[in-house]
Every structure is written in structure tokens, then in C-alpha cells.
CSV table of C-alpha atoms in Angstrom, one decimal:
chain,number,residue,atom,x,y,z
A,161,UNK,CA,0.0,0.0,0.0
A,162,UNK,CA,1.3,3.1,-0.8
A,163,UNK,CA,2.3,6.2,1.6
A,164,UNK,CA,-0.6,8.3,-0.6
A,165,UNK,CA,-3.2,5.5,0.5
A,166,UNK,CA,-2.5,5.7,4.0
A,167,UNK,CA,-2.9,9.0,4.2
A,168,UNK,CA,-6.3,9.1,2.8
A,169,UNK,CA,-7.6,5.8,5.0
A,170,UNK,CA,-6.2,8.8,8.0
A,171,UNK,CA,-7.9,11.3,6.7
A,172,UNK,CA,-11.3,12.6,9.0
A,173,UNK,CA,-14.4,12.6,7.0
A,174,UNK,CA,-16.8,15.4,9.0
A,175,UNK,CA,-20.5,15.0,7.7
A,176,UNK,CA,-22.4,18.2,8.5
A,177,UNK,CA,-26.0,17.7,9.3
A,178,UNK,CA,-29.0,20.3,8.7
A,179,UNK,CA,-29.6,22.6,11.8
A,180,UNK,CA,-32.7,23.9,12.6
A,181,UNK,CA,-32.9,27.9,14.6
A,182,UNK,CA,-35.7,29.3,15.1
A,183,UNK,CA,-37.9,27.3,13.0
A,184,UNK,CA,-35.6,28.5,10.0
A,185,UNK,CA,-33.4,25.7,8.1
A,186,UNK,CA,-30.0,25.9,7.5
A,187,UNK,CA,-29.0,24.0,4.3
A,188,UNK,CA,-27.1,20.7,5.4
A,189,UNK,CA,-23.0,20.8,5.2
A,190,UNK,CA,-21.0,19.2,2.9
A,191,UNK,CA,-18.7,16.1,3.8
A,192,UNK,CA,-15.2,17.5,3.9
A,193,UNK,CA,-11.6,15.7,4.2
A,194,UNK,CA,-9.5,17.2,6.4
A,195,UNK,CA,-5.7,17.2,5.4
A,196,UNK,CA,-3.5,14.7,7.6
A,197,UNK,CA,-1.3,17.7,7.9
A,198,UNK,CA,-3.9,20.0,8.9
A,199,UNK,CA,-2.4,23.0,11.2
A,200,UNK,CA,-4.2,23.2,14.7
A,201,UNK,CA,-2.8,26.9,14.7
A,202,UNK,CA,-2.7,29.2,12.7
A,203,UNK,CA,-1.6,32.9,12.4
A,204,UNK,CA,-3.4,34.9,9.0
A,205,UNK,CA,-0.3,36.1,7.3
A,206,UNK,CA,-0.2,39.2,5.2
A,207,UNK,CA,-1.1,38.8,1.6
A,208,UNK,CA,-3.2,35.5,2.5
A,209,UNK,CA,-6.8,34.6,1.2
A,210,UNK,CA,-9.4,32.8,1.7
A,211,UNK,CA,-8.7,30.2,-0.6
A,212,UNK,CA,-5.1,29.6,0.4
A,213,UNK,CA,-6.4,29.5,3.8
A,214,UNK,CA,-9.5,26.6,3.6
A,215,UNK,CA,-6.4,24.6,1.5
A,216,UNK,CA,-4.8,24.1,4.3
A,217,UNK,CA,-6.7,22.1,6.2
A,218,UNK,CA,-9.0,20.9,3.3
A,219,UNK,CA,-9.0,18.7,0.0
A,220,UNK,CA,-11.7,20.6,-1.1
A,221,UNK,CA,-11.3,24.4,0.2
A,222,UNK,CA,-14.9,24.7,-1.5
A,223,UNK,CA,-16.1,23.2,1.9
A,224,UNK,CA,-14.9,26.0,4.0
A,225,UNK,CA,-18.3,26.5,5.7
A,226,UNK,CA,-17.9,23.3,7.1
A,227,UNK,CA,-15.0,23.9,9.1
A,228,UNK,CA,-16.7,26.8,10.5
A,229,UNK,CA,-20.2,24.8,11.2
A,230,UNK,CA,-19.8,23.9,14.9
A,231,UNK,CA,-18.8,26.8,15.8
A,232,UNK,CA,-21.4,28.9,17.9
A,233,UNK,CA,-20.0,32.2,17.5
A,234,UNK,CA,-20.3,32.5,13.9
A,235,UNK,CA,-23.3,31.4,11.8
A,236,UNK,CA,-21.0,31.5,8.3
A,237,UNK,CA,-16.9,31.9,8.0
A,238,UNK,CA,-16.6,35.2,9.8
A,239,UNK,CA,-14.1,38.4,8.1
A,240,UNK,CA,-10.7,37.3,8.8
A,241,UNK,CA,-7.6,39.7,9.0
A,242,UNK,CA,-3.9,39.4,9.1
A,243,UNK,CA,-3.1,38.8,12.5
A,244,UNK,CA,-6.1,36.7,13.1
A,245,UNK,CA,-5.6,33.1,15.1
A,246,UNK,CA,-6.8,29.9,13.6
A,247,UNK,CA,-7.3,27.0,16.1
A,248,UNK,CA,-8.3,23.6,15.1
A,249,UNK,CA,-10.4,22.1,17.9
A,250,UNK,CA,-13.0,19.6,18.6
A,251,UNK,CA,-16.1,20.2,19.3
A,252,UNK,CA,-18.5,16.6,20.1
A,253,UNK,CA,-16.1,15.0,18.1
A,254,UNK,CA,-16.2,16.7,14.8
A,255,UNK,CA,-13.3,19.3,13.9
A,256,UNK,CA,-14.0,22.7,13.9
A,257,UNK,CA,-12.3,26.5,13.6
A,258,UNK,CA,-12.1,28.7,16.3
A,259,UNK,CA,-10.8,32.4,16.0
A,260,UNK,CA,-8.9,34.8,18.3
A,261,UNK,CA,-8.3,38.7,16.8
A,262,UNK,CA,-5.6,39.3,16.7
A,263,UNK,CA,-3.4,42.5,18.2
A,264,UNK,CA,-3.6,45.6,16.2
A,265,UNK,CA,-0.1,47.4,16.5
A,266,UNK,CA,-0.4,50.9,17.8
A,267,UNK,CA,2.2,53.2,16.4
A,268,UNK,CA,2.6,56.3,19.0
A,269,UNK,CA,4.3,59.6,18.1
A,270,UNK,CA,4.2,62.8,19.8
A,271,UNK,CA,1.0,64.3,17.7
A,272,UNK,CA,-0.9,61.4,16.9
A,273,UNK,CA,-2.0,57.6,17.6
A,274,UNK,CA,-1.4,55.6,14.5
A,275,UNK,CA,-3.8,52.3,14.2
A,276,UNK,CA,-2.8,50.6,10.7
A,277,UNK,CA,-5.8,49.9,8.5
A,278,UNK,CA,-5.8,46.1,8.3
A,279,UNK,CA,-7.6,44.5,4.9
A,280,UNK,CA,-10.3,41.7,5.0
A,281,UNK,CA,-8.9,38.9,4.0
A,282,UNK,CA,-11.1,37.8,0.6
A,283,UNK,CA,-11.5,34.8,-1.0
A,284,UNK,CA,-9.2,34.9,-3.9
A,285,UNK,CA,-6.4,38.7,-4.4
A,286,UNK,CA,-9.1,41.1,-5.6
A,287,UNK,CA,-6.7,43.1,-7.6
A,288,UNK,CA,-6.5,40.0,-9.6
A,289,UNK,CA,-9.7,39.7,-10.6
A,290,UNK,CA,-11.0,43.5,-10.3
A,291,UNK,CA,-9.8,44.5,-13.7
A,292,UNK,CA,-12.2,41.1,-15.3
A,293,UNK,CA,-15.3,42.1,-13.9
A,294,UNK,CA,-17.5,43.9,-16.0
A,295,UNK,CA,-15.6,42.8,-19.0
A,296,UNK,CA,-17.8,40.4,-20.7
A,297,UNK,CA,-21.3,40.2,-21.6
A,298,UNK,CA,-24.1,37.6,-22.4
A,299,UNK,CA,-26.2,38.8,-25.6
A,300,UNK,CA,-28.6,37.1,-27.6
A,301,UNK,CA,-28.5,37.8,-31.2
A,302,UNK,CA,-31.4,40.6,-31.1
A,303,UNK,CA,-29.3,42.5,-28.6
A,304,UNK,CA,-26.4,42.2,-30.2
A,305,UNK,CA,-27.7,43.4,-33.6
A,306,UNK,CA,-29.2,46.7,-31.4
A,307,UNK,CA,-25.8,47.9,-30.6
A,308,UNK,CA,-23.7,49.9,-33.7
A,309,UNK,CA,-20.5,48.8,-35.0
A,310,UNK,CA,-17.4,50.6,-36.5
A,311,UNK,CA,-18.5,51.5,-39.9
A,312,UNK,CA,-14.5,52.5,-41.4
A,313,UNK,CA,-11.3,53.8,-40.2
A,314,UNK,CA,-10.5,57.3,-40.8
A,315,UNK,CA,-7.3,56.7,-42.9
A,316,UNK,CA,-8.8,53.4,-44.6
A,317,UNK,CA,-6.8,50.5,-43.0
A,318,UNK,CA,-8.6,47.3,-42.1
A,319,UNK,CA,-7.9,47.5,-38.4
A,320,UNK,CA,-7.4,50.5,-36.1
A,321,UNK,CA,-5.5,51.3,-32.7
A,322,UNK,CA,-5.1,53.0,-29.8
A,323,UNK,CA,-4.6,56.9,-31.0
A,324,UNK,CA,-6.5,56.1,-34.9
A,325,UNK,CA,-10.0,57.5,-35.1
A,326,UNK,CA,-12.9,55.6,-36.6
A,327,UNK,CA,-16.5,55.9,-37.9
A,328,UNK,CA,-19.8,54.8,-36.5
A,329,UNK,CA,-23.6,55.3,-36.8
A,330,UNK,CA,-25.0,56.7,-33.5
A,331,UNK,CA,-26.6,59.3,-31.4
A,332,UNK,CA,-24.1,60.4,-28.7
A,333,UNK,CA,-22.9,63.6,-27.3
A,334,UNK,CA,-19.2,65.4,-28.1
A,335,UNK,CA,-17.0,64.4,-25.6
A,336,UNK,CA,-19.0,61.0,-24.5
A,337,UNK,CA,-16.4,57.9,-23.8
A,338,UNK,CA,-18.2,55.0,-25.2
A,339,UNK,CA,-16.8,51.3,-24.7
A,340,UNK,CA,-15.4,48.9,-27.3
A,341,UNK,CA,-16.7,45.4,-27.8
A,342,UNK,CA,-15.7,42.4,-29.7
A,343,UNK,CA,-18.0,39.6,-29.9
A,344,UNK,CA,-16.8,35.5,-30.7
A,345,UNK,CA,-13.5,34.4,-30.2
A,346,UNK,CA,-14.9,31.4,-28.4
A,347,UNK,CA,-16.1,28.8,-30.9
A,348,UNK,CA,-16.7,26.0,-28.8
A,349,UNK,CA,-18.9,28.1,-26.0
A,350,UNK,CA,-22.6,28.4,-26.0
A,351,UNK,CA,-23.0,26.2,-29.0
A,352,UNK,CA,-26.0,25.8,-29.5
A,353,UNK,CA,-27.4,28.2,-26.7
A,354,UNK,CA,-28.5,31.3,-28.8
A,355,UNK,CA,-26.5,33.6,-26.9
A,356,UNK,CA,-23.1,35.2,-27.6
A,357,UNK,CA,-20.2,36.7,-25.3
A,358,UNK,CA,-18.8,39.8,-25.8
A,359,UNK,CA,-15.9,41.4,-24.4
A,360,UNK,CA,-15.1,44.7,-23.7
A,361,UNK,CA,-11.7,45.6,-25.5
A,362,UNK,CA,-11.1,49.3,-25.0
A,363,UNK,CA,-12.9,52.9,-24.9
A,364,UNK,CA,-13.1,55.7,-27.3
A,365,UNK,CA,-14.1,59.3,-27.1
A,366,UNK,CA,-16.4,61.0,-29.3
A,367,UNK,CA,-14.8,63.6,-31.1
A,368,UNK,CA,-17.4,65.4,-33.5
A,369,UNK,CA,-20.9,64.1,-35.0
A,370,UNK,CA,-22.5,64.6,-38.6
A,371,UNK,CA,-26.1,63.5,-39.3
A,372,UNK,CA,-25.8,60.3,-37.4
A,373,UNK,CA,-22.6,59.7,-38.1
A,374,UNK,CA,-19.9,59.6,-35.3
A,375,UNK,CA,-16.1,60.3,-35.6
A,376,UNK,CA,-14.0,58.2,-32.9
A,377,UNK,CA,-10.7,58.4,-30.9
A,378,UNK,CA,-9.8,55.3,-29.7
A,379,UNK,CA,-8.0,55.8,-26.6
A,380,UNK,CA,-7.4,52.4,-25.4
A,381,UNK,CA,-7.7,48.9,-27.1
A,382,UNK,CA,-6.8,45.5,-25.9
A,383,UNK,CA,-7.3,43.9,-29.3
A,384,UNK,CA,-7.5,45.4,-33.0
A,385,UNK,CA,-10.5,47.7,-33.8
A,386,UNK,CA,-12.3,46.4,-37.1
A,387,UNK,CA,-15.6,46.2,-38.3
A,388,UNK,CA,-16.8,43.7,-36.2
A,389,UNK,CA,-16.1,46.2,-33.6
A,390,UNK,CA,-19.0,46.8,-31.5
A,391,UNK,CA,-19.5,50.7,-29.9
A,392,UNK,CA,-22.2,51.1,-26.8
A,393,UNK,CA,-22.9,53.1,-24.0
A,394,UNK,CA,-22.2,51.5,-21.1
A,395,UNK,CA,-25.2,53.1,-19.2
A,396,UNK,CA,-27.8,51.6,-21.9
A,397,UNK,CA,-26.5,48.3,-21.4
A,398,UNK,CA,-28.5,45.8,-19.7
A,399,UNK,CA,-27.4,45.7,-16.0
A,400,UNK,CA,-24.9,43.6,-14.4
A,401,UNK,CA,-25.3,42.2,-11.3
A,402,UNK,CA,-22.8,44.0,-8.9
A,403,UNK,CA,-20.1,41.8,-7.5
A,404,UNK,CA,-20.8,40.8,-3.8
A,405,UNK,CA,-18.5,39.7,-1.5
A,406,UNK,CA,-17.3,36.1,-2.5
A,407,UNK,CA,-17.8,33.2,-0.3
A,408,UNK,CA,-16.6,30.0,-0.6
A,409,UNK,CA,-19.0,27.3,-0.9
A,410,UNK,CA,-18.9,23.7,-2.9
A,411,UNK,CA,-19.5,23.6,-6.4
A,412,UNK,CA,-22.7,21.4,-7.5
A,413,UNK,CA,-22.8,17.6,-7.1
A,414,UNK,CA,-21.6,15.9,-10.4
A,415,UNK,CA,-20.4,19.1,-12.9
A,416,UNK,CA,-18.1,18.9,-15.7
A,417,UNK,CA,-17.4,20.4,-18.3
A,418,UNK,CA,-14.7,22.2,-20.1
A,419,UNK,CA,-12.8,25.8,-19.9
A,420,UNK,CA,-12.0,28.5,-22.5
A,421,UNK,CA,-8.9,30.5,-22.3
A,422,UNK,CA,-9.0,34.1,-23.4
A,423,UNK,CA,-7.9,35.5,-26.5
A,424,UNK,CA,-5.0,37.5,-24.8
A,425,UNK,CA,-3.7,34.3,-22.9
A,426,UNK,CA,-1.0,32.2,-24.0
A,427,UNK,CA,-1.3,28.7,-25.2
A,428,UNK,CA,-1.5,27.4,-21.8
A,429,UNK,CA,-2.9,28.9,-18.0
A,430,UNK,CA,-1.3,28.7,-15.1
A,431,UNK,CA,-1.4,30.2,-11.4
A,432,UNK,CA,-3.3,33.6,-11.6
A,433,UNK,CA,-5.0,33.3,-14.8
A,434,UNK,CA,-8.2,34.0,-16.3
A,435,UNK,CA,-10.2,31.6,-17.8
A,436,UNK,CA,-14.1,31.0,-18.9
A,437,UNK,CA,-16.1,27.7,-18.4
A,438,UNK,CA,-18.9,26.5,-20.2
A,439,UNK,CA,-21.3,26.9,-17.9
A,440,UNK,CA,-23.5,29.4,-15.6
A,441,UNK,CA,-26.0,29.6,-13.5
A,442,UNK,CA,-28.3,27.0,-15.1
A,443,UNK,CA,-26.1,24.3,-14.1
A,444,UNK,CA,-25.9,25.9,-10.7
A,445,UNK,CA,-22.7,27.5,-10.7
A,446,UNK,CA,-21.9,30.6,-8.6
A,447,UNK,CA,-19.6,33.0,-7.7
A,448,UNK,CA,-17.0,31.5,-4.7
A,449,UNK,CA,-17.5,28.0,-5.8
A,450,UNK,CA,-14.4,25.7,-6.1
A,451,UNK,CA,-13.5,23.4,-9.2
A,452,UNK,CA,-11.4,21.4,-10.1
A,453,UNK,CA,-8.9,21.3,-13.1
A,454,UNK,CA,-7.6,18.0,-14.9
A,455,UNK,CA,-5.4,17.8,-17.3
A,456,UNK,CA,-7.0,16.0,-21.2
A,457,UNK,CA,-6.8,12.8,-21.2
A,458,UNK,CA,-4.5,11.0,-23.3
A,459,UNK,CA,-4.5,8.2,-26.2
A,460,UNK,CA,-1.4,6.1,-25.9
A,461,UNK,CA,-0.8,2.9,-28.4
A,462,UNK,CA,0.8,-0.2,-25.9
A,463,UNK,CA,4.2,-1.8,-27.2
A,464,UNK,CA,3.1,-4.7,-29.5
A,465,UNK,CA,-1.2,-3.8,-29.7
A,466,UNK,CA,-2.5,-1.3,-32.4
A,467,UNK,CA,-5.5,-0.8,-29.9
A,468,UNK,CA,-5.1,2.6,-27.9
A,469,UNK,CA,-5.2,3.1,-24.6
A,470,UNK,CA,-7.0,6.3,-22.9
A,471,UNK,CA,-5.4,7.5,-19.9
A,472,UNK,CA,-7.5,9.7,-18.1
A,473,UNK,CA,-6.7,13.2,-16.9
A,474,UNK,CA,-5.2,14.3,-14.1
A,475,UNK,CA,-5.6,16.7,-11.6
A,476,UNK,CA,-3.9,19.7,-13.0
A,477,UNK,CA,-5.3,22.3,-10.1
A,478,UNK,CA,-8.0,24.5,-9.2
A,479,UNK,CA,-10.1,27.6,-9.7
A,480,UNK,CA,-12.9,30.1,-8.0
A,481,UNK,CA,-15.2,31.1,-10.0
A,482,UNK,CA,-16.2,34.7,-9.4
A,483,UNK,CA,-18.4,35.9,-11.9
A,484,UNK,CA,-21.2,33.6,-13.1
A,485,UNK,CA,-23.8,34.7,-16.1
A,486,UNK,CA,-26.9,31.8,-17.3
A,487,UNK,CA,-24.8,29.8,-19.5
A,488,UNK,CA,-20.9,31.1,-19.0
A,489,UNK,CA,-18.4,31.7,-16.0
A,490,UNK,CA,-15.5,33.0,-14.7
A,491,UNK,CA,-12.5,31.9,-13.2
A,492,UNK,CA,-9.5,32.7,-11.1
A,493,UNK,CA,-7.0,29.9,-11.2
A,494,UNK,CA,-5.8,29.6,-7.4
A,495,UNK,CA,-3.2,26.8,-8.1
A,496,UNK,CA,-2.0,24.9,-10.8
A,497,UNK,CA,0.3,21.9,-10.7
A,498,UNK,CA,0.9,21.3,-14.7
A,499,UNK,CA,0.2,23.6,-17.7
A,500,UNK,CA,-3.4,24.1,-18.5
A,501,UNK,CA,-4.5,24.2,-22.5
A,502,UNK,CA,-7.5,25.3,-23.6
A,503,UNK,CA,-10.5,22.8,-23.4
A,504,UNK,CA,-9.0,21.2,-20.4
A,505,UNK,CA,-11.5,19.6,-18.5
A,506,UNK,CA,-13.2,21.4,-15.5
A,507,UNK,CA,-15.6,19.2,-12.8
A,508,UNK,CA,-16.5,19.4,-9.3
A,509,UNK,CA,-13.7,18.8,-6.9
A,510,UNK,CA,-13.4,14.7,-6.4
A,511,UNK,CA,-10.1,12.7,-6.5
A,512,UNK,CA,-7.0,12.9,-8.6
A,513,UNK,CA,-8.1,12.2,-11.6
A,514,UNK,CA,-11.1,12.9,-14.0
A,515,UNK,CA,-14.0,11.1,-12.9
């Protein structure tokens, strides 16, 4: 037997059970598996999240809430700051999370007490993800056909720039900023769904107007400006939902599917990346939910046999999703233990390879 099987026959398996308060139901806790080398204390460092927190003391940091469960003090994961004391306890048995606050350092001077502003610890850098949200959108083809597109480049080239001014039919005012939008680039998603991303790729200022006709200064632009270049007012956009505080929670019983990376990637993801999975909210993702990445799997042909052999994929490492629209989401990638390509595989967190 090998030293990774004895570890997971160790490993404690806590089973959270529906509680009832008040008359009110509180949804039942997921089964967890806490690491062998869980810590029993812990001191928040600086720069840590959420996520690198829950990993480690669990397989699936997804089941965060669980940890937190028999705890009477707090009804969900409470805010956590650097400083902050982790103790693993039990409590009847079953593992569970305590916290003590930590000291805030008092710096004194002769004019003034200084007390440093200490930062929530959230589940995944926020500066990381910050500049994403807001950067796609879900249309149908009705919407998209509503919104105007560049018509020509001022100077006649194909595609346009940062600095290059372009034309477009529309009714704004001199001096407006108006965003830039490229719809497709992702083949594979929403086949078949009727609805198409779009990405936001830059901004543009209107600089005179003729008769319906608008003259444009791109100021910014991630990716060439052509005439499949989108132009809308952000403000007469439909409304995105505004991005509340992530928690972690486990992602649906039995998901899988596969992830898109962005058109600005490389060939491969790793660590700190951006990628979108196919899937939303109607396959109950949402945002602070854990998945797990595998690498594809692989067909091999056997010395001496002409039949192949399928390996299946491995775990390659994980992501938290933190934006989720019906049929598309995104993703953070927390950890990675192999290059990801795009298609990889992406399924709820369960052993160490594909199931």
C-alpha cells in the first residue's frame, strides 16, 4: 500500500448535518476531508486569502463553511484579518475552527495615535480579478444586432489602434467615452445556446458628430478595432449584477465540463490566470465555488497492440469562480500543478483524476 493511500484511509471525514434555529433551516454541510497535515494553529499572514487558507486544512477548500459549522460564535466563515488566530479544535467529536483577533499594533508619536488599516482577508487577491469584472457580456443575437459597429477607419486600414479614429452610426454627445466590444473568439462556447459573449476591449471618445454619423478616438484597445467592432454606452447596457462579496461554498454535485482561455492568454494557464467555463448559473454555478482542473486525457498505443489506450486526466489544479452569467463563468485559477490548455476539463472537486 502506498504512503498516498495511507494517508487518505487517516484522513477525517466530517459530515455536516441540517440545523434547525428558530424554525428556520439551515441547508445541510457538505462532507469534507480534512488534510492529515492539517495545522491546529494558525496565524493569518499578510497577503493571504481565503482560498489559500481553507487549503490548508481541506481537500476541497470549497467546503470552507464546514469547518466553521460547529462553531457557535459565527453562523458563516466570519471576516478574517492578518493577525487573526486559527485553532483547530473539537467540538462533540467533529473538527472545527475557532478564532482569536488578533493585536492591532499601535504606532505612537508625539501628535498622533497611528492604528494601521488592516484588509479583509477575501477569498481569492481582488486586484487579480477586479480589472475582469464587467468585462464580458451575455447577448442574444437581437441584442447584439441593437448595438452599432465601427463603420470605417478614418485613414482606410482594415484595423485600427489606440490613437487612430474611426466611424460609427449613432446618437451620442461630443466628448462622450463610449466602450469597445468584440463579440466570438470562443467557438466552442454556447454552441447551441442562442446567446453570444462579448468582451469589452477598450474605450473611445467621441470627437465630432454629422447627421448620425460619429467620428471616434480610440483611446485604449486591448485587441484590434475592425468592423466587427462593437460601440455602446455603457449606461444603456443591460445591467450587471454587482459583484458581492465572494464566499466559498462547494460547487454542485456531479459538474463537468470544459474551460475556454482568453484570446489575450497564451497557449496554456497557469497560477493567476483568467479563464471562462462552459457553464453558468443554469447548471448551478456561482460565484466563490471551487473546481477542479484536470489535465486532457491521453491516447497512448501499448508496445506490440494497435489498440489505444485512454489514460485519463489528471488533476492539473483548481479555480474560484467569481463571476457567473446563465450559460458562462468565470475563473480565477488559485493553483495549478501542470500547464493548462484550452478545453482542459473542469468538474467538481473529487479525487486525482477525471471522474
Amino acid at each position: 500500500m502506498t504512503l498516498n493511500c495511507l494517508h487518505r484511509l487517516k484522513r477525517v471525514r466530517i459530515w455536516g448535518v441540517g440545523l434547525a434555529l428558530a424554525g428556520v433551516m439551515i441547508a445541510p454541510v457538505h462532507a469534507v476531508t480534512l488534510k492529515p497535515d492539517a495545522p491546529t494553529h494558525l496565524i493569518v499572514p499578510d497577503g493571504a486569502s481565503q482560498y489559500s487558507l481553507a487549503a490548508r486544512y481541506l481537500d476541497d477548500p470549497g467546503a470552507w463553511r464546514a469547518l466553521w459549522a460547529r462553531n457557535p460564535e459565527f453562523s458563516d466563515p466570519p471576516r478574517l484579518y492578518p493577525g487573526d488566530q486559527l485553532r483547530l479544535e473539537q467540538k462533540d467529536g467533529v473538527p472545527t475552527l475557532t478564532l482569536v483577533r488578533g493585536q492591532r499594533v499601535i504606532t505612537l508619536s508625539p501628535s498622533m495615535r497611528r492604528i494601521p488599516q488592516r484588509d479583509v482577508v477575501t477569498v481569492v487577491p481582488r486586484r487579480q480579478i477586479d480589472a475582469f469584472l464587467g468585462t464580458f457580456r451575455l447577448m442574444d443575437e437581437a441584442q447584439r444586432r441593437r448595438l452599432p459597429s465601427v463603420l470605417a477607419d478614418e485613414g482606410e486600414h482594415l484595423i485600427s489602434g489606440a490613437g487612430s479614429r474611426v466611424y460609427a452610426r449613432g446618437h451620442w454627445a461630443v466628448g462622450e467615452e463610449v466602450s469597445l466590444y468584440q463579440p466570438g473568439g470562443y467557438p466552442g462556447l454556447l454552441a447551441g445556446r442562442g446567446e453570444q459573449l462579448i468582451e469589452r476591449t477598450g474605450r473611445a471618445r467621441v470627437e465630432r458628430m454629422h447627421q448620425g454619423l460619429a467620428v471616434l478616438k480610440i483611446l485604449e484597445a486591448s485587441r484590434p478595432v475592425d468592423r466587427t467592432t462593437l460601440v455602446a454606452q455603457e449606461a444603456r447596457l443591460p445591467a450587471l449584477d454587482a459583484a458581492a462579496e465572494l464566499r466559498l461554498q462547494p460547487a454542485p454535485e456531479g459538474f463537468r465540463s470544459r474551460l475556454s482561455l482568453l484570446p489575450q492568454a497564451s497557449t496554456l494557464a497557469g497560477s493567476r490566470d483568467i479563464v471562462l467555463v462552459d457553464g453558468g448559473s443554469q447548471e448551478g454555478l456561482a460565484p466563490g465555488q471551487v473546481l477542479s482542473l484536470y489535465s486532457r486525457p491521453e491516447a497512448v498505443t501499448l508496445p506490440g497492440s494497435d489498440t489505444p489506450v485512454v489514460l485519463p486526466g489528471e488533476l492539473a489544479g483548481r479555480l474560484v469562480v467569481f463571476q457567473v452569467f446563465p450559460a458562462v463563468a468565470l475563473g480565477l485559477v488559485v493553483s495549478s500543478n501542470r500547464p493548462i490548455s484550452d478545453g482542459a476539463p473542469v468538474a467538481s472537486p473529487t479525487g486525482g483524476s477525471l471522474p
